[in-house]
Amino acid sequence: MGLALVRGMAFCYSYRPDKAELNNEPGIIMAYELAPLPYSKDALEPHIDAATMEIHHGKHHAAYVANLNKAVAGNAALENKPLDQLLASLSTVPDNIRTAVRNNGGGHWNHTFFWKLMGPKAGGAPTGALAEDLTATFGSVAGFQEKLEAAGLGRFGSGWAWLVVNRSSKLEIISTPNQDNPIMDGSGLPVLGVDVWEHAYYLKYQNRRADYLKAWWNVVDWSAVAANYAAAKK
Ligand code: MN
């Protein structure tokens, strides 16, 4: 698949973080903005604790947004680009800000995506086409969950484990380092992704990433995952 088609996939993919028009300070236009969490910070207790959510969203995610805005400030073409398009065309970003855009733009996209995958009164099991295709691809939903956990555990240092629709329109599990994501190299369109940076779990789980990954399924909103799957398959 050529780059144009990969980028085309990203362009028609419906999931996009909200883009700010204007922030509250008069005269200052911020290209990207931190949306509020879609639920209260204690909504994912006891699996994900409120202190972790507060710091994760209010400090870590906020810093990615602030640093992304700093990186693209003054470059109107980049400031006005939807984030998924910006990430799918990193090679066109000027050398001096490319790493900052990659790390912080990736951080912004990944976390915005991540918050929406989770919710209170979630968990359970997927249904419909998603459940059928997970079973066809990975043997069973439990088999998929084991393989995703293994991808997260196998990521040395910081990064993410993803379920994507790949270039062949098949479900695939991949892992990326740092704040990279599958949109950047066109390897797939994310359906689900789990943050395995220590900041996502250290307060409650310390070094026990495996325990965090197992507990995480209790907060996964499968209806959100199914919507991502439907959008990625289009
Ligand atoms: Mn994180």
GROMACS .gro file of C-alpha atoms and ligand atoms in nm, residues 56 60-61 64 107 111 114-115 160 179 195-197 199-200, ligand 1:
model
   16
   56HIS     CA    1  -0.270   1.138   3.424
   60HIS     CA    2   0.053   1.434   3.181
   61HIS     CA    3  -0.210   1.480   2.909
   64TYR     CA    4   0.134   1.699   2.590
  107GLY     CA    5   0.055   1.192   2.350
  111HIS     CA    6  -0.476   0.994   2.561
  114PHE     CA    7  -0.775   0.624   2.571
  115TRP     CA    8  -1.016   0.821   2.793
  160TRP     CA    9   0.120   0.136   2.422
  179GLN     CA   10   0.380   0.813   2.244
  195ASP     CA   11  -0.132   0.293   2.802
  196VAL     CA   12   0.154   0.099   2.964
  197TRP     CA   13   0.356   0.400   3.079
  199HIS     CA   14   0.230   0.696   3.506
  200ALA     CA   15  -0.085   0.504   3.404
  235MN      MN   16  -0.037   0.815   2.973
   0.00000   0.00000   0.00000
